[in-house]
Amino acid sequence: MAPTSEPLTAERILEATEEVLRRHGPAKATVVDVARALGVSHGSVYRHFRTKAALREAVTKRWLDRTSEELSGIAADEDRVPEARLRDWLEALFRAKRRKAGDDPELFATYMVLAGENGTAVAEHIGDLIAQLARIVRAGVDTGAFAAADPDRTARAVFQAGGRFHDPCHARAWEKPGVEDDFAAVVDLMLRGLAAR
Amino acid sequence: MAPTSEPLTAERILEATEEVLRRHGPAKATVVDVARALGVSHGSVYRHFRTKAALREAVTKRWLDRTSEELSGIAADEDRVPEARLRDWLEALFRAKRRKAGDDPELFATYMVLAGENGTAVAEHIGDLIAQLARIVRAGVDTGAFAAADPDRTARAVFQAGGRFHDPCHARAWEKPGVEDDFAAVVDLMLRGLAAR
């Protein structure tokens, strides 16, 4: 990334950090590399992120947030029936993760290392996704389409039961033949499990 | 293992192989180590397993089969109602995997390496487990307790939806607080999804 006269924002630092991580890998990337890529002193970077660990956590969070933001519109779309929203939300999550893993496997592997270092950021991300699911489950209970005595518990179960299609430890399965039908079968089972009777 | 005058069977070789793997780890264990542990020549071992790869595959299969055998009795127990059998089967699978991972983490890690090398043995093992589940699903359809248009597909979905509680990539989650309730919530969701209405 060439030096520019744009003001040095946290977002620009995070973009450069991602680029440095992509180039050097998670073990070797340093704050000095990030500063050099931006054409600024490392002190300027430290004014935004006080430690290397804080910078790594922020770039992890940014990467995770991109997925949550993509999904939040589906969860919030009260104009659509909850079954369709739930299907779309699960499908969008699967596609987002699969795209991240498949389009840029090295960056994905890098973020897996960062995720391992930043358990709190990952836990918050998962909490955020489950809260989105709970919103859809609650909407379904309100319309009478779903039955769930405890929507938060049910949302968590839906998230975990779909883990094969979003947890990075299963990434290798996402390119196998038949994975689309496997996904559809699990979603069918979950939606039957949610349906009021 | 001290040399004995017992006849050299495949089972004794596999027992010794597991012990050698436990002691030396998957990278260093050799057929010579196995022969030495049994007090026989390595030629005698090769008469039972023609290559080191064949021996490693056989010991992997034996380890996997121990779980399938433990579960097959539950799947076949036609005296009990399918819902109870399914719950018990899933619980027995979770407990068996958790015990393997928790009681002897080094041997578990060793077998994870072996499983990575022996994709066919693992695929057969998973096929075997899904066939056991399909037997329970079909029994439920026969009694009218379950509804499943395609019991094999549904059995596969149940297996995959429960992956968090048996796939080794999730082993770290198995010791976390709340995992029992997470498991119960996923099983409840699946059983509601199976129930006829």
CSV table of C-alpha atoms in Angstrom, one decimal:
chain,number,residue,atom,x,y,z
A,1,MET,CA,0.0,0.0,0.0
A,2,ALA,CA,1.6,3.3,-1.1
A,3,PRO,CA,1.9,6.2,1.4
A,4,THR,CA,-0.9,8.7,1.0
A,5,SER,CA,-1.8,12.0,2.6
A,6,GLU,CA,-5.1,10.7,3.9
A,7,PRO,CA,-5.5,11.0,7.7
A,8,LEU,CA,-4.4,7.9,9.6
A,9,THR,CA,-7.6,6.3,10.9
A,10,ALA,CA,-8.1,3.1,12.8
A,11,GLU,CA,-9.8,1.7,9.7
A,12,ARG,CA,-6.8,2.4,7.5
A,13,ILE,CA,-4.5,0.8,10.0
A,14,LEU,CA,-6.7,-2.3,10.1
A,15,GLU,CA,-6.8,-2.5,6.3
A,16,ALA,CA,-3.0,-2.3,6.2
A,17,THR,CA,-2.7,-4.9,9.0
A,18,GLU,CA,-4.9,-7.3,7.0
A,19,GLU,CA,-2.6,-6.8,4.0
A,20,VAL,CA,0.5,-7.3,6.0
A,21,LEU,CA,-0.9,-10.5,7.6
A,22,ARG,CA,-1.8,-11.7,4.2
A,23,ARG,CA,1.8,-11.1,3.0
A,24,HIS,CA,3.8,-12.2,6.0
A,25,GLY,CA,1.5,-14.6,7.8
A,26,PRO,CA,0.4,-14.4,11.4
A,27,ALA,CA,3.7,-15.4,13.0
A,28,LYS,CA,5.9,-12.8,11.2
A,29,ALA,CA,3.6,-9.7,10.8
A,30,THR,CA,4.8,-6.8,13.0
A,31,VAL,CA,3.6,-3.4,13.9
A,32,VAL,CA,6.7,-2.0,12.1
A,33,ASP,CA,5.5,-3.8,8.9
A,34,VAL,CA,2.1,-2.1,9.2
A,35,ALA,CA,3.6,1.3,9.8
A,36,ARG,CA,5.9,0.8,6.8
A,37,ALA,CA,3.0,-0.2,4.6
A,38,LEU,CA,1.2,3.0,5.6
A,39,GLY,CA,4.3,5.2,5.3
A,40,VAL,CA,4.0,6.3,9.0
A,41,SER,CA,6.1,5.8,12.1
A,42,HIS,CA,5.2,2.9,14.3
A,43,GLY,CA,4.4,5.4,17.1
A,44,SER,CA,1.5,6.7,14.9
A,45,VAL,CA,0.1,3.2,14.8
A,46,TYR,CA,0.5,2.8,18.6
A,47,ARG,CA,-1.5,6.0,19.1
A,48,HIS,CA,-4.5,4.0,17.7
A,49,PHE,CA,-3.7,0.6,19.0
A,50,ARG,CA,-1.7,0.6,22.2
A,51,THR,CA,-0.2,-2.9,21.8
A,52,LYS,CA,0.4,-5.4,19.0
A,53,ALA,CA,-2.1,-7.7,20.8
A,54,ALA,CA,-4.7,-4.9,20.7
A,55,LEU,CA,-4.1,-4.4,17.0
A,56,ARG,CA,-4.4,-8.2,16.3
A,57,GLU,CA,-7.6,-8.4,18.3
A,58,ALA,CA,-9.1,-5.4,16.5
A,59,VAL,CA,-8.3,-6.9,13.0
A,60,THR,CA,-9.9,-10.2,14.1
A,61,LYS,CA,-13.0,-8.4,15.4
A,62,ARG,CA,-13.3,-6.5,12.1
A,63,TRP,CA,-13.1,-9.7,10.1
A,64,LEU,CA,-15.7,-11.4,12.3
A,65,ASP,CA,-18.0,-8.3,12.2
A,66,ARG,CA,-18.1,-8.3,8.4
A,67,THR,CA,-20.1,-11.6,8.6
A,68,SER,CA,-22.4,-10.5,11.4
A,69,GLU,CA,-23.2,-7.3,9.6
A,70,GLU,CA,-24.0,-9.1,6.4
A,71,LEU,CA,-26.5,-11.3,8.4
A,72,SER,CA,-28.1,-8.7,10.6
A,73,GLY,CA,-30.2,-7.3,7.8
A,74,ILE,CA,-31.8,-10.7,7.3
A,75,ALA,CA,-32.5,-11.1,11.0
A,76,ALA,CA,-34.1,-7.7,11.2
A,77,ASP,CA,-36.3,-8.0,8.1
A,78,GLU,CA,-39.7,-8.1,9.8
A,79,ASP,CA,-41.5,-7.9,6.5
A,80,ARG,CA,-40.7,-11.6,5.8
A,81,VAL,CA,-42.0,-14.7,7.5
A,82,PRO,CA,-39.7,-16.2,10.1
A,83,GLU,CA,-39.2,-19.6,8.3
A,84,ALA,CA,-37.9,-17.9,5.2
A,85,ARG,CA,-35.7,-15.5,7.3
A,86,LEU,CA,-34.2,-18.4,9.2
A,87,ARG,CA,-33.5,-20.4,6.0
A,88,ASP,CA,-31.9,-17.4,4.4
A,89,TRP,CA,-29.9,-16.5,7.4
A,90,LEU,CA,-28.4,-20.0,7.8
A,91,GLU,CA,-27.7,-20.1,4.1
A,92,ALA,CA,-26.1,-16.6,4.1
A,93,LEU,CA,-23.9,-17.7,7.0
A,94,PHE,CA,-22.8,-20.9,5.2
A,95,ARG,CA,-22.1,-19.0,2.0
A,96,ALA,CA,-20.1,-16.2,3.8
A,97,LYS,CA,-17.9,-18.7,5.6
A,98,ARG,CA,-17.4,-20.9,2.6
A,99,ARG,CA,-16.5,-17.9,0.5
A,100,LYS,CA,-14.0,-16.7,3.1
A,101,ALA,CA,-12.4,-20.1,3.3
A,102,GLY,CA,-12.4,-20.9,-0.4
A,103,ASP,CA,-11.5,-17.6,-2.0
A,104,ASP,CA,-8.5,-16.8,0.1
A,105,PRO,CA,-7.4,-19.9,2.0
A,106,GLU,CA,-4.2,-18.4,3.3
A,107,LEU,CA,-5.9,-15.4,4.8
A,108,PHE,CA,-8.5,-17.7,6.2
A,109,ALA,CA,-5.8,-19.8,7.8
A,110,THR,CA,-4.2,-16.6,9.2
A,111,TYR,CA,-7.5,-15.6,10.7
A,112,MET,CA,-7.9,-19.0,12.3
A,113,VAL,CA,-4.6,-18.4,14.1
A,114,LEU,CA,-5.8,-15.0,15.2
A,115,ALA,CA,-9.2,-16.4,16.3
A,116,GLY,CA,-7.3,-18.9,18.5
A,117,GLU,CA,-5.5,-16.0,20.2
A,118,ASN,CA,-8.6,-13.9,20.6
A,119,GLY,CA,-11.2,-16.1,22.4
A,120,THR,CA,-13.1,-13.2,23.7
A,121,ALA,CA,-13.7,-11.6,20.3
A,122,VAL,CA,-14.8,-15.0,18.9
A,123,ALA,CA,-17.2,-15.6,21.9
A,124,GLU,CA,-18.7,-12.1,21.4
A,125,HIS,CA,-19.1,-12.8,17.6
A,126,ILE,CA,-20.9,-16.1,18.4
A,127,GLY,CA,-23.0,-14.4,21.0
A,128,ASP,CA,-24.0,-11.8,18.4
A,129,LEU,CA,-24.9,-14.4,15.8
A,130,ILE,CA,-27.0,-16.3,18.3
A,131,ALA,CA,-28.8,-13.1,19.3
A,132,GLN,CA,-29.7,-12.6,15.7
A,133,LEU,CA,-31.1,-16.1,15.5
A,134,ALA,CA,-33.0,-15.6,18.8
A,135,ARG,CA,-34.6,-12.5,17.2
A,136,ILE,CA,-35.9,-14.7,14.3
A,137,VAL,CA,-37.0,-17.5,16.7
A,138,ARG,CA,-38.9,-15.0,18.8
A,139,ALA,CA,-40.6,-13.5,15.7
A,140,GLY,CA,-41.7,-17.0,14.8
A,141,VAL,CA,-43.1,-17.6,18.2
A,142,ASP,CA,-45.0,-14.3,18.0
A,143,THR,CA,-46.6,-15.2,14.7
A,144,GLY,CA,-47.4,-18.7,15.9
A,145,ALA,CA,-45.2,-20.3,13.2
A,146,PHE,CA,-42.6,-21.6,15.7
A,147,ALA,CA,-42.9,-23.2,19.2
A,148,ALA,CA,-40.0,-22.6,21.5
A,149,ALA,CA,-40.4,-22.4,25.3
A,150,ASP,CA,-37.0,-20.7,25.6
A,151,PRO,CA,-36.1,-18.9,22.3
A,152,ASP,CA,-32.5,-18.1,23.5
A,153,ARG,CA,-31.8,-21.8,24.2
A,154,THR,CA,-33.4,-22.8,21.0
A,155,ALA,CA,-31.4,-20.2,19.0
A,156,ARG,CA,-28.3,-21.6,20.5
A,157,ALA,CA,-29.3,-25.1,19.6
A,158,VAL,CA,-30.0,-24.0,16.0
A,159,PHE,CA,-26.6,-22.4,15.8
A,160,GLN,CA,-24.8,-25.4,17.2
A,161,ALA,CA,-26.7,-27.9,15.2
A,162,GLY,CA,-25.7,-26.0,12.1
A,163,GLY,CA,-22.0,-26.0,13.1
A,164,ARG,CA,-20.9,-28.3,10.3
A,165,PHE,CA,-21.8,-25.5,7.9
A,166,HIS,CA,-20.1,-22.5,9.6
A,167,ASP,CA,-17.5,-23.7,12.1
A,168,PRO,CA,-14.1,-23.3,10.5
A,169,CYS,CA,-13.0,-26.7,11.7
A,170,HIS,CA,-15.3,-28.2,9.1
A,171,ALA,CA,-14.0,-26.0,6.2
A,172,ARG,CA,-12.7,-29.0,4.3
A,173,ALA,CA,-16.2,-30.5,4.1
A,174,TRP,CA,-17.6,-27.4,2.4
A,175,GLU,CA,-16.0,-28.2,-0.9
A,176,LYS,CA,-17.1,-31.9,-1.0
A,177,PRO,CA,-19.8,-33.1,-3.3
A,178,GLY,CA,-23.2,-33.4,-1.6
A,179,VAL,CA,-22.6,-30.7,1.0
A,180,GLU,CA,-25.5,-28.6,-0.4
A,181,ASP,CA,-27.9,-31.5,0.2
A,182,ASP,CA,-26.4,-32.2,3.6
A,183,PHE,CA,-27.0,-28.6,4.5
A,184,ALA,CA,-30.6,-28.6,3.2
A,185,ALA,CA,-31.3,-31.8,5.2
A,186,VAL,CA,-30.1,-30.3,8.4
A,187,VAL,CA,-32.0,-27.1,7.9
A,188,ASP,CA,-35.2,-29.1,7.1
A,189,LEU,CA,-34.7,-31.1,10.3
A,190,MET,CA,-34.3,-27.9,12.3
A,191,LEU,CA,-37.2,-26.1,10.8
A,192,ARG,CA,-39.4,-29.1,11.5
A,193,GLY,CA,-38.1,-29.0,15.1
A,194,LEU,CA,-39.1,-25.3,15.4
A,195,ALA,CA,-42.5,-25.6,13.8
A,196,ALA,CA,-45.5,-25.2,16.0
A,197,ARG,CA,-48.0,-28.1,15.9
B,1,MET,CA,4.7,-55.6,27.0
B,2,ALA,CA,6.8,-58.7,28.0
B,3,PRO,CA,7.3,-61.5,25.5
B,4,THR,CA,5.0,-64.4,26.1
B,5,SER,CA,4.4,-67.8,24.5
B,6,GLU,CA,0.9,-66.9,23.4
B,7,PRO,CA,0.4,-67.3,19.6
B,8,LEU,CA,1.0,-64.1,17.7
B,9,THR,CA,-2.5,-63.0,16.6
B,10,ALA,CA,-3.5,-59.8,14.7
B,11,GLU,CA,-5.3,-58.6,17.8
B,12,ARG,CA,-2.1,-59.0,19.9
B,13,ILE,CA,-0.2,-57.0,17.3
B,14,LEU,CA,-2.8,-54.3,17.3
B,15,GLU,CA,-2.7,-54.1,21.1
B,16,ALA,CA,1.1,-53.8,21.1
B,17,THR,CA,0.8,-51.2,18.3
B,18,GLU,CA,-1.5,-49.0,20.3
B,19,GLU,CA,0.9,-49.2,23.2
B,20,VAL,CA,3.9,-48.3,21.0
B,21,LEU,CA,1.9,-45.4,19.5
B,22,ARG,CA,1.1,-44.2,23.0
B,23,ARG,CA,4.8,-44.3,24.0
B,24,HIS,CA,6.5,-43.0,20.9
B,25,GLY,CA,3.8,-40.9,19.2
B,26,PRO,CA,2.5,-41.4,15.6
B,27,ALA,CA,5.6,-39.8,13.9
B,28,LYS,CA,8.1,-42.1,15.5
B,29,ALA,CA,6.4,-45.5,16.1
B,30,THR,CA,7.8,-48.2,13.8
B,31,VAL,CA,7.1,-51.8,13.0
B,32,VAL,CA,10.4,-52.7,14.6
B,33,ASP,CA,9.2,-51.1,17.9
B,34,VAL,CA,6.0,-53.2,17.7
B,35,ALA,CA,8.0,-56.4,17.1
B,36,ARG,CA,10.4,-55.6,19.9
B,37,ALA,CA,7.4,-55.0,22.3
B,38,LEU,CA,6.1,-58.4,21.4
B,39,GLY,CA,9.4,-60.2,21.5
B,40,VAL,CA,9.1,-61.3,17.9
B,41,SER,CA,10.9,-60.5,14.6
B,42,HIS,CA,9.5,-57.8,12.4
B,43,GLY,CA,8.9,-60.4,9.8
B,44,SER,CA,6.3,-62.1,12.0
B,45,VAL,CA,4.5,-58.8,12.2
B,46,TYR,CA,4.6,-58.3,8.5
B,47,ARG,CA,3.0,-61.8,8.0
B,48,HIS,CA,-0.1,-60.3,9.6
B,49,PHE,CA,0.1,-56.7,8.2
B,50,ARG,CA,1.9,-56.5,4.9
B,51,THR,CA,3.0,-52.8,5.3
B,52,LYS,CA,3.4,-50.3,8.0
B,53,ALA,CA,0.5,-48.4,6.4
B,54,ALA,CA,-1.8,-51.5,6.6
B,55,LEU,CA,-0.9,-51.8,10.3
B,56,ARG,CA,-1.6,-48.2,11.0
B,57,GLU,CA,-4.9,-48.4,9.2
B,58,ALA,CA,-5.9,-51.6,11.1
B,59,VAL,CA,-5.2,-50.0,14.5
B,60,THR,CA,-7.2,-46.9,13.5
B,61,LYS,CA,-10.1,-49.1,12.4
B,62,ARG,CA,-10.0,-51.0,15.7
B,63,TRP,CA,-10.1,-47.8,17.7
B,64,LEU,CA,-13.1,-46.5,15.7
B,65,ASP,CA,-14.9,-49.9,15.8
B,66,ARG,CA,-14.8,-49.9,19.6
B,67,THR,CA,-17.2,-46.9,19.5
B,68,SER,CA,-19.5,-48.4,16.8
B,69,GLU,CA,-19.7,-51.7,18.7
B,70,GLU,CA,-20.6,-49.9,21.9
B,71,LEU,CA,-23.5,-48.2,20.1
B,72,SER,CA,-24.8,-51.0,18.0
B,73,GLY,CA,-26.6,-52.6,20.9
B,74,ILE,CA,-28.6,-49.5,21.5
B,75,ALA,CA,-29.5,-49.2,17.8
B,76,ALA,CA,-30.6,-52.8,17.7
B,77,ASP,CA,-32.7,-52.8,20.9
B,78,GLU,CA,-36.1,-53.3,19.4
B,79,ASP,CA,-37.7,-53.6,22.8
B,80,ARG,CA,-37.4,-49.9,23.5
B,81,VAL,CA,-39.2,-47.0,21.9
B,82,PRO,CA,-37.3,-45.2,19.1
B,83,GLU,CA,-37.2,-41.8,20.9
B,84,ALA,CA,-35.5,-43.3,23.9
B,85,ARG,CA,-33.1,-45.3,21.7
B,86,LEU,CA,-32.2,-42.2,19.7
B,87,ARG,CA,-31.6,-40.1,22.9
B,88,ASP,CA,-29.5,-42.9,24.4
B,89,TRP,CA,-27.5,-43.5,21.2
B,90,LEU,CA,-26.6,-39.9,20.8
B,91,GLU,CA,-25.7,-39.6,24.5
B,92,ALA,CA,-23.6,-42.8,24.4
B,93,LEU,CA,-21.7,-41.4,21.3
B,94,PHE,CA,-21.1,-38.1,23.1
B,95,ARG,CA,-19.9,-39.9,26.2
B,96,ALA,CA,-17.7,-42.3,24.3
B,97,LYS,CA,-15.9,-39.6,22.4
B,98,ARG,CA,-15.6,-37.4,25.4
B,99,ARG,CA,-14.1,-40.2,27.4
B,100,LYS,CA,-11.6,-41.0,24.7
B,101,ALA,CA,-10.5,-37.4,24.4
B,102,GLY,CA,-10.5,-36.6,28.2
B,103,ASP,CA,-9.1,-39.8,29.7
B,104,ASP,CA,-6.0,-40.1,27.4
B,105,PRO,CA,-5.5,-36.9,25.5
B,106,GLU,CA,-2.2,-38.0,24.0
B,107,LEU,CA,-3.6,-41.2,22.6
B,108,PHE,CA,-6.5,-39.2,21.3
B,109,ALA,CA,-4.2,-36.8,19.5
B,110,THR,CA,-2.3,-39.8,18.1
B,111,TYR,CA,-5.5,-41.3,16.7
B,112,MET,CA,-6.4,-37.9,15.3
B,113,VAL,CA,-3.2,-38.0,13.2
B,114,LEU,CA,-4.0,-41.6,12.2
B,115,ALA,CA,-7.6,-40.7,11.3
B,116,GLY,CA,-6.1,-38.0,9.0
B,117,GLU,CA,-4.1,-40.6,7.2
B,118,ASN,CA,-6.9,-43.1,6.9
B,119,GLY,CA,-9.8,-41.3,5.3
B,120,THR,CA,-11.4,-44.5,4.1
B,121,ALA,CA,-11.5,-46.1,7.5
B,122,VAL,CA,-13.0,-42.9,9.0
B,123,ALA,CA,-15.6,-42.7,6.1
B,124,GLU,CA,-16.6,-46.3,6.7
B,125,HIS,CA,-16.9,-45.7,10.4
B,126,ILE,CA,-19.2,-42.7,9.8
B,127,GLY,CA,-21.2,-44.7,7.3
B,128,ASP,CA,-21.6,-47.4,10.0
B,129,LEU,CA,-22.8,-44.9,12.6
B,130,ILE,CA,-25.3,-43.3,10.2
B,131,ALA,CA,-26.6,-46.8,9.3
B,132,GLN,CA,-27.2,-47.4,13.0
B,133,LEU,CA,-29.1,-44.1,13.2
B,134,ALA,CA,-31.1,-44.9,10.1
B,135,ARG,CA,-32.2,-48.1,11.8
B,136,ILE,CA,-33.6,-46.2,14.7
B,137,VAL,CA,-35.2,-43.6,12.5
B,138,ARG,CA,-36.9,-46.4,10.4
B,139,ALA,CA,-38.1,-48.1,13.6
B,140,GLY,CA,-39.7,-44.7,14.6
B,141,VAL,CA,-41.4,-44.3,11.2
B,142,ASP,CA,-42.7,-47.9,11.5
B,143,THR,CA,-44.3,-47.2,15.0
B,144,GLY,CA,-45.7,-43.9,13.8
B,145,ALA,CA,-43.6,-41.9,16.3
B,146,PHE,CA,-41.3,-40.3,13.7
B,147,ALA,CA,-42.0,-38.8,10.3
B,148,ALA,CA,-39.2,-39.0,7.8
B,149,ALA,CA,-39.7,-39.2,4.0
B,150,ASP,CA,-36.2,-40.5,3.5
B,151,PRO,CA,-34.8,-42.1,6.7
B,152,ASP,CA,-31.3,-42.4,5.4
B,153,ARG,CA,-31.1,-38.6,4.6
B,154,THR,CA,-32.7,-37.8,8.0
B,155,ALA,CA,-30.2,-40.1,9.8
B,156,ARG,CA,-27.4,-38.3,8.1
B,157,ALA,CA,-28.8,-34.9,9.1
B,158,VAL,CA,-29.2,-36.1,12.7
B,159,PHE,CA,-25.6,-37.2,12.7
B,160,GLN,CA,-24.3,-34.0,11.2
B,161,ALA,CA,-26.5,-31.8,13.4
B,162,GLY,CA,-25.0,-33.5,16.4
B,163,GLY,CA,-21.4,-33.0,15.2
B,164,ARG,CA,-20.5,-30.6,17.9
B,165,PHE,CA,-20.8,-33.5,20.4
B,166,HIS,CA,-18.9,-36.1,18.6
B,167,ASP,CA,-16.6,-34.6,15.9
B,168,PRO,CA,-13.1,-34.5,17.4
B,169,CYS,CA,-12.5,-31.0,16.0
B,170,HIS,CA,-14.9,-29.8,18.8
B,171,ALA,CA,-13.2,-31.8,21.6
B,172,ARG,CA,-12.1,-28.6,23.4
B,173,ALA,CA,-15.8,-27.6,23.9
B,174,TRP,CA,-16.6,-30.9,25.6
B,175,GLU,CA,-15.1,-29.9,28.9
B,176,LYS,CA,-16.7,-26.4,29.0
B,177,PRO,CA,-19.4,-25.6,31.5
B,178,GLY,CA,-22.9,-25.7,29.9
B,179,VAL,CA,-22.0,-28.4,27.3
B,180,GLU,CA,-24.5,-30.8,28.8
B,181,ASP,CA,-27.3,-28.4,28.4
B,182,ASP,CA,-26.2,-27.5,24.9
B,183,PHE,CA,-26.3,-31.1,24.1
B,184,ALA,CA,-29.7,-31.6,25.6
B,185,ALA,CA,-31.0,-28.5,23.6
B,186,VAL,CA,-29.7,-29.9,20.3
B,187,VAL,CA,-31.2,-33.3,21.0
B,188,ASP,CA,-34.6,-31.8,21.9
B,189,LEU,CA,-34.6,-29.8,18.7
B,190,MET,CA,-33.8,-32.9,16.6
B,191,LEU,CA,-36.4,-35.1,18.3
B,192,ARG,CA,-39.0,-32.4,17.7
B,193,GLY,CA,-37.9,-32.3,14.1
B,194,LEU,CA,-38.3,-36.1,13.9
B,195,ALA,CA,-41.7,-36.4,15.7
B,196,ALA,CA,-44.7,-37.2,13.6
B,197,ARG,CA,-47.5,-34.7,13.8
